[in-house]
Short mmCIF file of C-alpha atoms in Angstrom, two decimals:
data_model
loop_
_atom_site.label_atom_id
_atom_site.label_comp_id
_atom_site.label_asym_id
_atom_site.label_seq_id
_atom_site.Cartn_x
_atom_site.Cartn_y
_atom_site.Cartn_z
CA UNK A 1222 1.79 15.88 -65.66
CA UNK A 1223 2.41 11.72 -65.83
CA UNK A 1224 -0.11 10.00 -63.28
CA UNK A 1225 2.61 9.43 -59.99
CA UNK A 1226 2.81 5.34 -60.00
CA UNK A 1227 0.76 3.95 -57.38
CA UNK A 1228 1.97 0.61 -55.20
CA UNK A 1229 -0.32 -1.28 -52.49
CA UNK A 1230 1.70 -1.38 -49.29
CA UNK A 1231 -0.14 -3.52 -46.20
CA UNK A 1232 -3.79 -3.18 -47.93
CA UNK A 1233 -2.79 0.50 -48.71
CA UNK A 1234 -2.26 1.93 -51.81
CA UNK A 1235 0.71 4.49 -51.78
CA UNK A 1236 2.30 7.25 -54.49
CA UNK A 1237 5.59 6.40 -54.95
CA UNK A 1238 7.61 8.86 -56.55
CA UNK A 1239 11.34 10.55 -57.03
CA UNK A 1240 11.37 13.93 -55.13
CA UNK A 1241 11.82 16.59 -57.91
CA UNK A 1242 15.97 18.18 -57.48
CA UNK A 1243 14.32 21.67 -57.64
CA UNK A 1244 12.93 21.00 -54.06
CA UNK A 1245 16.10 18.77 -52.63
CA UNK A 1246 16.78 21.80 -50.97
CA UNK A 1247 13.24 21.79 -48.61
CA UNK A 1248 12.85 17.85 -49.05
CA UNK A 1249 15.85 15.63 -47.42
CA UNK A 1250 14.25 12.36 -48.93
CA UNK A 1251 15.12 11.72 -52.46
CA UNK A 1252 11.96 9.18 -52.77
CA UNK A 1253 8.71 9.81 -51.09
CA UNK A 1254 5.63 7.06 -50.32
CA UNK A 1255 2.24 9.17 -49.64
CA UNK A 1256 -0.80 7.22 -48.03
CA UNK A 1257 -3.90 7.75 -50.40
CA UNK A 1258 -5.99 6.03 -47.50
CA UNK A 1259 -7.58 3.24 -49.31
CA UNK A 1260 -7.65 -0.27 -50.52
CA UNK A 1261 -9.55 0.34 -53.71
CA UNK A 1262 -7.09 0.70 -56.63
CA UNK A 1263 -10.29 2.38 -58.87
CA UNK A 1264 -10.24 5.20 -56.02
CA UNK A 1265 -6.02 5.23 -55.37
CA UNK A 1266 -5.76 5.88 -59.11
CA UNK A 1267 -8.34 8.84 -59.77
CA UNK A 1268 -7.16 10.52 -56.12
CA UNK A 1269 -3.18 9.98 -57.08
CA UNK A 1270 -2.68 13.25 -59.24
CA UNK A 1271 -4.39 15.75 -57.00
CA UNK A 1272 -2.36 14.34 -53.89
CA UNK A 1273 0.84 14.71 -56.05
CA UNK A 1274 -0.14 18.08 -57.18
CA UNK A 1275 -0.82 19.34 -53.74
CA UNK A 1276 2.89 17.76 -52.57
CA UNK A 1277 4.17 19.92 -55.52
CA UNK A 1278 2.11 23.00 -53.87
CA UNK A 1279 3.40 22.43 -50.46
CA UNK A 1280 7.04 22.08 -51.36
CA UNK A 1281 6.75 25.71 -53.66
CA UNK A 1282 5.68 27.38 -50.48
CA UNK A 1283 8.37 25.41 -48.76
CA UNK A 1284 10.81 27.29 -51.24
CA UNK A 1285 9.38 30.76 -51.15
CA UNK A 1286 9.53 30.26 -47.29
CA UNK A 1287 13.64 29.76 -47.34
CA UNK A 1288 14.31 31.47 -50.16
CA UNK A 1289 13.26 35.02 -49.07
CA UNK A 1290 12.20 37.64 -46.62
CA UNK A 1291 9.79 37.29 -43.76
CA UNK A 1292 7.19 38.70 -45.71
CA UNK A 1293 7.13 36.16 -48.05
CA UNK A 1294 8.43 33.32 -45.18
CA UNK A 1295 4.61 34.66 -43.73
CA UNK A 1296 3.13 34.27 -47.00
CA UNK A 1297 5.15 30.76 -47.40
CA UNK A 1298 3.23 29.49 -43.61
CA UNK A 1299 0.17 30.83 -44.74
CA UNK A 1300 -0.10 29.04 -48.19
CA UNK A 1301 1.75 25.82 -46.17
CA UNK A 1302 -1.10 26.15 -43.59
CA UNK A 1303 -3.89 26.25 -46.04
CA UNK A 1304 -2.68 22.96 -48.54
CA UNK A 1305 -2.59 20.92 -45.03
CA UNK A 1306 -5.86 22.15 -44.08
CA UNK A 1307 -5.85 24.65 -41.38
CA UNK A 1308 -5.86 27.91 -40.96
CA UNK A 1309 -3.03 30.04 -40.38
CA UNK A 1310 -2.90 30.95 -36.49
CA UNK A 1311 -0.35 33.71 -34.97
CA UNK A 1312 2.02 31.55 -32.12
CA UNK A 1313 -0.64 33.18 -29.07
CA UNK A 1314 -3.72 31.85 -30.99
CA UNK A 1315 -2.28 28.64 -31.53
CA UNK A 1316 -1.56 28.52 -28.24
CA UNK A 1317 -5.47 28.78 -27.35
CA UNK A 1318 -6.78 26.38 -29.48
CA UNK A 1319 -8.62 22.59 -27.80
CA UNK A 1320 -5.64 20.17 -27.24
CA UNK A 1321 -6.01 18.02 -30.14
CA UNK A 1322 -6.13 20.46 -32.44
CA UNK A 1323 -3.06 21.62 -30.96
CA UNK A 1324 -1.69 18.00 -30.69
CA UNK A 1325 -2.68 17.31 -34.36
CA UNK A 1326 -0.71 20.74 -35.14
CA UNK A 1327 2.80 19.39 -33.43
CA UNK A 1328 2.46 16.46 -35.44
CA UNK A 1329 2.50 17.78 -38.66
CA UNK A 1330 5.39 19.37 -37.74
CA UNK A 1331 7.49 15.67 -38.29
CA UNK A 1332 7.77 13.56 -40.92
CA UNK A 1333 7.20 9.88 -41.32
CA UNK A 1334 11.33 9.38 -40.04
CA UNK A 1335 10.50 11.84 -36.97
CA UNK A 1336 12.26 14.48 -38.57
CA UNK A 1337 11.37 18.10 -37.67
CA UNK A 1338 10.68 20.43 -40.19
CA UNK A 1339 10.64 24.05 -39.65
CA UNK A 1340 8.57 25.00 -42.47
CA UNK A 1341 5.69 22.82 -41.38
CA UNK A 1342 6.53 24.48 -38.21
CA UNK A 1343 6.13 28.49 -39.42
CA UNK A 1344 2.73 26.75 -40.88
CA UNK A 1345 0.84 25.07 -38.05
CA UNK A 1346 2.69 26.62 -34.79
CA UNK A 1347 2.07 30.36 -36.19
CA UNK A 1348 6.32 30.77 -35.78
CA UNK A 1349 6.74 33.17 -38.75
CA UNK A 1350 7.25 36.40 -37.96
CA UNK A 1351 5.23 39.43 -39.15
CA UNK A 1352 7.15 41.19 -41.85
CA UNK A 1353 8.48 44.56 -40.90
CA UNK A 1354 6.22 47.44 -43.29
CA UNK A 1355 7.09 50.53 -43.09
CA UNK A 1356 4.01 53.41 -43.82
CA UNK A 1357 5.78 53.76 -47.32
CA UNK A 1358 6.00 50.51 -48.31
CA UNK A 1359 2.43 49.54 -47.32
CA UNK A 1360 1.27 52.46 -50.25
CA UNK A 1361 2.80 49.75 -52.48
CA UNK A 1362 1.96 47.05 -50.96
CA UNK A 1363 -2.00 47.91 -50.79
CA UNK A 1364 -1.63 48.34 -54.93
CA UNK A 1365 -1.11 44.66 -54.69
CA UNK A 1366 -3.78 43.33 -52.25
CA UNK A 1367 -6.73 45.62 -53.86
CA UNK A 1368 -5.47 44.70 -57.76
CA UNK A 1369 -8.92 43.93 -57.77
CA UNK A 1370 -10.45 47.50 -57.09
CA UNK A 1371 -9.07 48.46 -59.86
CA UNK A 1372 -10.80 46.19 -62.79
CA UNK A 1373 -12.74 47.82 -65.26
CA UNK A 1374 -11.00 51.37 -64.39
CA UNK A 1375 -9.43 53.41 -67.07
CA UNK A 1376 -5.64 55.34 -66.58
CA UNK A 1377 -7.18 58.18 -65.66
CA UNK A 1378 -9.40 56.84 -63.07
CA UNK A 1379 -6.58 54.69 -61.48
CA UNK A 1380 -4.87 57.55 -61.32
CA UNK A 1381 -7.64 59.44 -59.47
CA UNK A 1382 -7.97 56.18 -57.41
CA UNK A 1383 -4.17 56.14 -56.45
CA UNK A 1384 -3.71 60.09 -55.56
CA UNK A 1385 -5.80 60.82 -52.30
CA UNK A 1386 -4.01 57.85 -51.00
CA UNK A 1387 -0.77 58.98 -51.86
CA UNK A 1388 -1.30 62.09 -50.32
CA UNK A 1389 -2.58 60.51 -47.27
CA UNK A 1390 0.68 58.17 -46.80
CA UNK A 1391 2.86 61.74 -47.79
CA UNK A 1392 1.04 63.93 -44.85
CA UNK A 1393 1.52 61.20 -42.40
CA UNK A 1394 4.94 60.74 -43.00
CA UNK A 1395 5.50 64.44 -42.67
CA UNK A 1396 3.63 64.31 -39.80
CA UNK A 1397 5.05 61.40 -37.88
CA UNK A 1398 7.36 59.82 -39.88
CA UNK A 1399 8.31 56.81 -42.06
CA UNK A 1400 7.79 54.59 -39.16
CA UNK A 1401 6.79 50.37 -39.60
CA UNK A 1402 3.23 49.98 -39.16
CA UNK A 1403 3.47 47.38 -36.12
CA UNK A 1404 5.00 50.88 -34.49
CA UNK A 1405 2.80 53.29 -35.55
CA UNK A 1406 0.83 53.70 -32.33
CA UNK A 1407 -2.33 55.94 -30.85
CA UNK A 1408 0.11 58.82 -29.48
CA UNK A 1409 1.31 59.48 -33.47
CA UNK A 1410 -2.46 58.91 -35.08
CA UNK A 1411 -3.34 61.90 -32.88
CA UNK A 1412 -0.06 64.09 -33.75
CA UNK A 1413 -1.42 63.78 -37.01
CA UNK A 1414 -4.87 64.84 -35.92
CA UNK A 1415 -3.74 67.70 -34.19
CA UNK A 1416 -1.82 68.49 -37.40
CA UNK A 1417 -5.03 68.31 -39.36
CA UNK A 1418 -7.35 70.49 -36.89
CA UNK A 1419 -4.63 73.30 -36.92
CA UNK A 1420 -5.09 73.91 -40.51
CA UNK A 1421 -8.96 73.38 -40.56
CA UNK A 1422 -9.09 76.04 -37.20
CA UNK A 1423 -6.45 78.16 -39.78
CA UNK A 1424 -9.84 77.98 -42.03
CA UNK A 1425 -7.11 76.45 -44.61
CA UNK A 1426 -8.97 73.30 -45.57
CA UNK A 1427 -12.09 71.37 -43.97
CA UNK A 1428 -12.79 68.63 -41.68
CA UNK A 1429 -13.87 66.13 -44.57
CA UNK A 1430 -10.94 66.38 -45.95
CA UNK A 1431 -8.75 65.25 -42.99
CA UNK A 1432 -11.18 62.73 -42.98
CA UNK A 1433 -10.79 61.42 -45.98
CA UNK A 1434 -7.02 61.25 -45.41
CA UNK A 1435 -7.56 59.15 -42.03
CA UNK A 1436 -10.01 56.79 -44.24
CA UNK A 1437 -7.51 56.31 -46.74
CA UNK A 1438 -4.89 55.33 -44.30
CA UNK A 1439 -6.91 53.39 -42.41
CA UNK A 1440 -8.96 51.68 -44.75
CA UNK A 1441 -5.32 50.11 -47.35
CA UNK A 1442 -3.35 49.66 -43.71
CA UNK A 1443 -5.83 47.44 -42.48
CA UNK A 1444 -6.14 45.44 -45.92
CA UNK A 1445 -2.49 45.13 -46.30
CA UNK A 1446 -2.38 44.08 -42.60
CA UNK A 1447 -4.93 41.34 -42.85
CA UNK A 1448 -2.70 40.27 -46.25
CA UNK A 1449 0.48 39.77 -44.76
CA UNK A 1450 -0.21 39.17 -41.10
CA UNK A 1451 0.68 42.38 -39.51
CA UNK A 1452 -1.09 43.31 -35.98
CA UNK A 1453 -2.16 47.01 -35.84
CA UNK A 1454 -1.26 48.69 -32.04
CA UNK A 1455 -3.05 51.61 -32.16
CA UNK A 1456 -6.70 52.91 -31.66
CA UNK A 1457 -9.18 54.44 -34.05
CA UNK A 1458 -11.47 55.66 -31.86
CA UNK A 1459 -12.03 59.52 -32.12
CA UNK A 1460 -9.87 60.54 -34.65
CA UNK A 1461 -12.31 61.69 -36.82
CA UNK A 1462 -12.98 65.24 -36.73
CA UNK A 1463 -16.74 67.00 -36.60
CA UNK A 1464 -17.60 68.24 -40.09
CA UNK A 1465 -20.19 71.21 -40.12
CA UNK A 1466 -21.10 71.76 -43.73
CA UNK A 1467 -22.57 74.92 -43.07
CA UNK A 1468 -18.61 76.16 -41.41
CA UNK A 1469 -17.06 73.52 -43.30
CA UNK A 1470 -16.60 74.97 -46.85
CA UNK A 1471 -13.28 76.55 -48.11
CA UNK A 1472 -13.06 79.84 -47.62
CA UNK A 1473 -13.59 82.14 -50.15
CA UNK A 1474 -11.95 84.77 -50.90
CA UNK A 1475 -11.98 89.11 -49.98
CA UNK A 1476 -12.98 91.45 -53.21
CA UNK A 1477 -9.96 93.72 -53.57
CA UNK A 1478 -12.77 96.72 -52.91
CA UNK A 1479 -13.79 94.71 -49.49
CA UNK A 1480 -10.35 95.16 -48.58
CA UNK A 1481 -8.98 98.35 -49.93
CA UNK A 1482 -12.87 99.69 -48.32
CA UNK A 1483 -13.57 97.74 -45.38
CA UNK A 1484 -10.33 96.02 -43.64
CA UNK A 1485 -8.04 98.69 -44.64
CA UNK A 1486 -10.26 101.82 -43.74
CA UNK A 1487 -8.89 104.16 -41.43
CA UNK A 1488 -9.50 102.81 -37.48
CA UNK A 1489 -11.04 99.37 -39.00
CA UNK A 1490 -8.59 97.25 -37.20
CA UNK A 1491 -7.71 99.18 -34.16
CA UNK A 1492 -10.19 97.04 -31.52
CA UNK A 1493 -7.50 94.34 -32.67
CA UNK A 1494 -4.15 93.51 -30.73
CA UNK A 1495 -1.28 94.77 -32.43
CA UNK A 1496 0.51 91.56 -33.18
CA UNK A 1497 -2.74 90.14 -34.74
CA UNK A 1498 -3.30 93.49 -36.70
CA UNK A 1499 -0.16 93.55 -38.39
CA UNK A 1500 -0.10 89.54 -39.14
CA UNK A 1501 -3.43 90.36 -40.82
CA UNK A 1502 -1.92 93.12 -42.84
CA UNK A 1503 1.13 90.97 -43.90
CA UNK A 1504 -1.23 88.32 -45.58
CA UNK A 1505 -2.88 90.72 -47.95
CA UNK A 1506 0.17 90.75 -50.69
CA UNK A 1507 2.01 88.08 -49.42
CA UNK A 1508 -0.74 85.31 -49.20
CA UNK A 1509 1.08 83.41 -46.39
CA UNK A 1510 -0.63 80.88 -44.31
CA UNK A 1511 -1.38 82.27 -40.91
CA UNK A 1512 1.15 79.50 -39.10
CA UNK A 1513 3.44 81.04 -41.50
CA UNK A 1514 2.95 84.52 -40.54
CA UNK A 1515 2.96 83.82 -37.03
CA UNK A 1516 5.80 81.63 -36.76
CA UNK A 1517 8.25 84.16 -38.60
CA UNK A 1518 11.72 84.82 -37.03
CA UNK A 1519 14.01 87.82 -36.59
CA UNK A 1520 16.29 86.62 -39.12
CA UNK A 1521 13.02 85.24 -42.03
CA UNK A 1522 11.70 89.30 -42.16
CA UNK A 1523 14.40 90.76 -44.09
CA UNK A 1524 14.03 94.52 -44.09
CA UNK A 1525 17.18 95.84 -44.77
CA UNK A 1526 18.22 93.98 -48.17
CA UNK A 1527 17.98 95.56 -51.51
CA UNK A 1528 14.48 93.81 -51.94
CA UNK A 1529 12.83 93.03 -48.46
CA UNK A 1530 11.14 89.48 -48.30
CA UNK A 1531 10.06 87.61 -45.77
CA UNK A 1532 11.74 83.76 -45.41
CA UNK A 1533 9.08 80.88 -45.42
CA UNK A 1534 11.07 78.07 -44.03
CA UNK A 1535 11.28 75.21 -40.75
CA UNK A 1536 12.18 77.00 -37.64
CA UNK A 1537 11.55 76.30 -34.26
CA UNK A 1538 7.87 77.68 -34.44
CA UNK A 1539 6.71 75.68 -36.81
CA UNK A 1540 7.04 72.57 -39.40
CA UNK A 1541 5.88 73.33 -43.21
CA UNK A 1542 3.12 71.84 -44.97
CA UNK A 1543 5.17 70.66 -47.88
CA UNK A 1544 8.61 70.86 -49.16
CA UNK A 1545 7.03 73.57 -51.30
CA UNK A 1546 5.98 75.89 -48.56
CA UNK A 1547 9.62 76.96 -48.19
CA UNK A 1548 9.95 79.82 -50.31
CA UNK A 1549 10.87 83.61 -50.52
CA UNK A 1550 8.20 86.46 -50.64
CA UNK A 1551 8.88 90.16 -51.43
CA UNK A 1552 7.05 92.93 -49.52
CA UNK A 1553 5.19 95.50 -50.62
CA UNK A 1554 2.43 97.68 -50.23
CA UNK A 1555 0.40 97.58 -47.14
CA UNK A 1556 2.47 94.33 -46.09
CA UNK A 1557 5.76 96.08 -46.40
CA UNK A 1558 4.45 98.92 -44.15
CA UNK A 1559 3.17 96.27 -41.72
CA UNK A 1560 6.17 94.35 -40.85
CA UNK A 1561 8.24 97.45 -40.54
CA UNK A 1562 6.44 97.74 -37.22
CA UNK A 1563 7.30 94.01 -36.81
CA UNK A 1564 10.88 93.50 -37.39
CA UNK A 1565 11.26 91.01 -34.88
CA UNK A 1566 8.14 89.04 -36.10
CA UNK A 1567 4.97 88.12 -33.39
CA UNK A 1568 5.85 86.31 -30.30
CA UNK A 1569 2.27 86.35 -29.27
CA UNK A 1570 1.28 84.30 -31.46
CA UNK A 1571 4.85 82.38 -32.66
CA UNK A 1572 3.65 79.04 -31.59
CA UNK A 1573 0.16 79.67 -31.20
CA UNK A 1574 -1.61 80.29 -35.00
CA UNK A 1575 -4.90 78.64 -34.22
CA UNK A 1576 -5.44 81.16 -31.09
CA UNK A 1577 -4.54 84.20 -33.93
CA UNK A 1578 -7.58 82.79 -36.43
CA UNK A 1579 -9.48 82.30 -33.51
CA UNK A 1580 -9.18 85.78 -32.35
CA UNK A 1581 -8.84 87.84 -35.54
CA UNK A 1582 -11.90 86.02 -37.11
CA UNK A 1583 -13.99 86.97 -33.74
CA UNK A 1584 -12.99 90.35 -34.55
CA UNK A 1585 -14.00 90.43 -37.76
CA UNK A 1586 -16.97 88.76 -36.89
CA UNK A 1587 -18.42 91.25 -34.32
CA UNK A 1588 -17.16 94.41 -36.51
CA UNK A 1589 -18.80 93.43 -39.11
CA UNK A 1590 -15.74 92.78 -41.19
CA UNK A 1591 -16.51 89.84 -43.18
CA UNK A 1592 -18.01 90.43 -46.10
CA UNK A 1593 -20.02 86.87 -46.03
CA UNK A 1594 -20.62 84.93 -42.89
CA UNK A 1595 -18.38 82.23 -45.02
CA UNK A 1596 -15.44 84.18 -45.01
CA UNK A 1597 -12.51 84.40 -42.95
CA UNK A 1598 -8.54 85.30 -41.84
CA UNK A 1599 -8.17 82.80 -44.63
CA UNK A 1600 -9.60 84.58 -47.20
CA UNK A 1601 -7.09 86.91 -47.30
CA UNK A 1602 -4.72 84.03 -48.82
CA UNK A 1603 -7.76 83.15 -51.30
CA UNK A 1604 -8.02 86.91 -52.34
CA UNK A 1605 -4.29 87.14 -52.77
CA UNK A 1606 -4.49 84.37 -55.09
CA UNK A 1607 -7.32 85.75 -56.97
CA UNK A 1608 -5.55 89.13 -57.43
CA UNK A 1609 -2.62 87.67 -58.88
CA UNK A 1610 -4.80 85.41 -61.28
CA UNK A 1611 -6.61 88.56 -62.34
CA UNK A 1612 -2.90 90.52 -63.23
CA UNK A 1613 -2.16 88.16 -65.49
CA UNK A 1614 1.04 86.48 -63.31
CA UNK A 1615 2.13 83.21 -64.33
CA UNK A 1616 1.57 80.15 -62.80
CA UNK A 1617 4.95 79.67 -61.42
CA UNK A 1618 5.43 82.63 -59.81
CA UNK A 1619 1.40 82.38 -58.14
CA UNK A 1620 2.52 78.55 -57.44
CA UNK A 1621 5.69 79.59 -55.74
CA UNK A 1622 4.57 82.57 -53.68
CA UNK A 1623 1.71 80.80 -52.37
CA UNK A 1624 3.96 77.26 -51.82
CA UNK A 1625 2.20 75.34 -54.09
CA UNK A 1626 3.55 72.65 -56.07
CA UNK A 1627 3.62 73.10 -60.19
CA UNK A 1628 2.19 70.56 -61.72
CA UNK A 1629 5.14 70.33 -64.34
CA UNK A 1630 8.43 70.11 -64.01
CA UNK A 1631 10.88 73.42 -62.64
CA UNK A 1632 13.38 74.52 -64.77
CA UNK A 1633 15.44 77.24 -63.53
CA UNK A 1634 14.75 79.04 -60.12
CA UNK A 1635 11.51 81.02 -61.19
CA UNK A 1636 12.92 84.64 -61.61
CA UNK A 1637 15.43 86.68 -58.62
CA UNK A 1638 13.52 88.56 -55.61
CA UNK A 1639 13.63 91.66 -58.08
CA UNK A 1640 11.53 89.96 -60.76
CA UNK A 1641 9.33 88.43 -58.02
CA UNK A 1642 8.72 91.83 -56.61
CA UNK A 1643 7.95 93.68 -59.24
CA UNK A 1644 5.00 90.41 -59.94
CA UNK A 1645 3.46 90.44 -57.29
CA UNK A 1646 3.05 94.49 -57.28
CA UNK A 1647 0.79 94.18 -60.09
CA UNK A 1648 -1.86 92.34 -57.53
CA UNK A 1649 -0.50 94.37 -54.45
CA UNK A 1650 -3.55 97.12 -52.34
#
């Protein structure tokens, strides 16, 4: 870049230069005279390029400002605000600051012919409005603002970097919803709490692991909020949940013997309510989750079709974990038997799972039923897992009775109820 051509004007040396056409559109004069603020020619030239360059800054962010959406119109006022200066205030905190700094603001906001400019505006009034981020969006938009996390990190290490936060942004929306982050408020941070201590009372998962989902949320929505100038409305406080290492493991799972012995020995179960009892019996060749148990309908426990399955699906009792939770799952064995005496599923218990694992692993608990103080209810799905590992069943059909997602891509629909019955007979007690 040409040193701009300096004249003295009144003891005062000046740039004077054409305005560029690419910013005619953000700069109404077609030839502009800056002050460099002294009468030494030595200093006016070695001070002339920076001021130019810094004119040539100001009118970029001038451009991204009308040329796209508020998030970059923020971005535009914040870049605007930092060439002339200051820093970038929101309208209210502008509002607070000493009267001439506030005074000095407004005048920026003119040029030399008293015209008002709305850019210079958006930068030292705080007039640009917050960009509108939805929970989604600010997964992407987090990639951007922490591009430094990732130096030095291999694929497989971003990778490992990127998923727990992608699966935190995927259970909240689940949860709560795709909703902008301005709206996300205290009332929906502890729906998705509640969410999370169902399934750790269900003995599905632990506490640290919620956790980890609530840091990972937190943590990038605050970062990406700080970036582009977002306000948070909700609170943080308490949403953690208590971890107990000692309670806090995952489950592990029944031997088949501890079950064919122990749980399913004649009178075992009798001290427990009926409802309970025969949810508990369903699980062991079916693997469901207890909410899914629980919640089943009339019209999900199909008896009388040529295969009888139960139907894992949304209802009224419940939501699903994951689009993969909806599924089919034949009966047989001690599970058949069981919902036979259930055809119209468990109202007791249709909208209340974490009171069943409460009181079936009390039971278990005082009868002397669990076969390590680290089991529980829960186990059942573990052993049903195991079982079917152990006959040899492929991984899509284990993935798909237990509503798990393959980590590959589905072809076909995995096998009819027939096929799937005669599976998961291999593993059935």
């Amino acid at each position: 870049m040409r040193t701009p051509t300096i004249i003295l004007r009144e003891n005062t040396w000046h740039i004077r230069k054409r305005v560029p056409v690419r910013y005619s559109a953000v700069e109404p004069r077609t030839i502009v005279h800056i002050s460099l603020h002294t009468d030494s020619r030595a200093l006016a030239q070695s001070k002339a390029g920076d001021v130019w360059r810094e004119m040539l800054e100001a009118w970029e962010a001038k451009l991204v400002g009308q040329d796209k959406a508020a998030e970059d119109r923020m971005a535009a006022a914040r870049n605007l605000a930092q060439r002339r200066g200051y820093r970038y205030l929101s309208a209210p905190d502008v509002a607070q600051l000493p009267v001439a700094d506030l005074l000095t603001r407004l005048e920026s906001t003119v040029d030399g012919a008293g015209r008002f400019d709305p850019r210079e505006a958006d930068a030292a009034l705080g007039l640009a409005s917050p960009p509108v981020l939805t929970v989604e969006q600010a997964l992407d938009a987090f990639y951007d603002v922490a591009i430094e996390d990732l130096r030095g990190k291999n694929d497989d290490q971003i990778r490992r970097w990127k998923n727990p936060r992608i699966k935190a942004t995927r259970n909240f929306i689940e949860v709560v919803g795709n909703k902008a982050l301005a709206e996300v408020t205290t009332d929906d941070m502890y729906a998705f709490r509640k969410w999370w201590v169902d399934r750790v009372m269900e003995g599905e998962t632990r506490a640290d692991t919620a956790n980890k989902d609530f840091t990972h949320l937190i943590g990038s929505w605050k970062r990406v909020c700080r970036a582009k100038g977002i306000q948070l409305g909700f609170s943080t406080e308490g949403l953690m949940l208590r971890t107990d290492t000692d309670k806090d493991d995952v489950r592990p799972p029944f031997s088949r013997s501890w079950i064919r012995d122990k749980l399913l020995a004649p009178g075992a179960l009798n001290g427990l309510n009926l409802d309970a009892r025969l949810i508990l019996l369903g699980m062991v060749n079916t693997g469901y989750r207890p909410s899914e148990g629980a919640g089943l309908m009339p019209g999900e426990i199909r008896l009388s079709d040529p295969v009888p399955h139960i139907l894992i699906q949304r209802n009224e009792n419940r939501t699903l974990k994951t689009s993969h939770s909806k599924r089919a799952i034949p009966l047989v064995g001690v599970s058949l038997d069981a919902f036979r005496q259930a055809p119209g599923g468990f109202p007791r218990y249709a909208k209340n799972s974490a009171g069943l694992s409460a009181t079936v692993n009390k039971f278990l608990r005082e009868n002397g039923l669990l076969e390590t103080p680290a089991h529980s209810l829960y186990s059942l799905r573990h052993a049903f897992e195991d079982r079917m590992l152990t006959a040899g069943i492929d991984e899509r059909v284990r993935r798909d009775m237990l509503g798990h997602s393959l980590n590959r891509e589905r072809y076909g629909s995995g096998g009819d109820l027939a096929f799937l019955r005669d599976q998961v007979a291999k593993a059935a007690i």
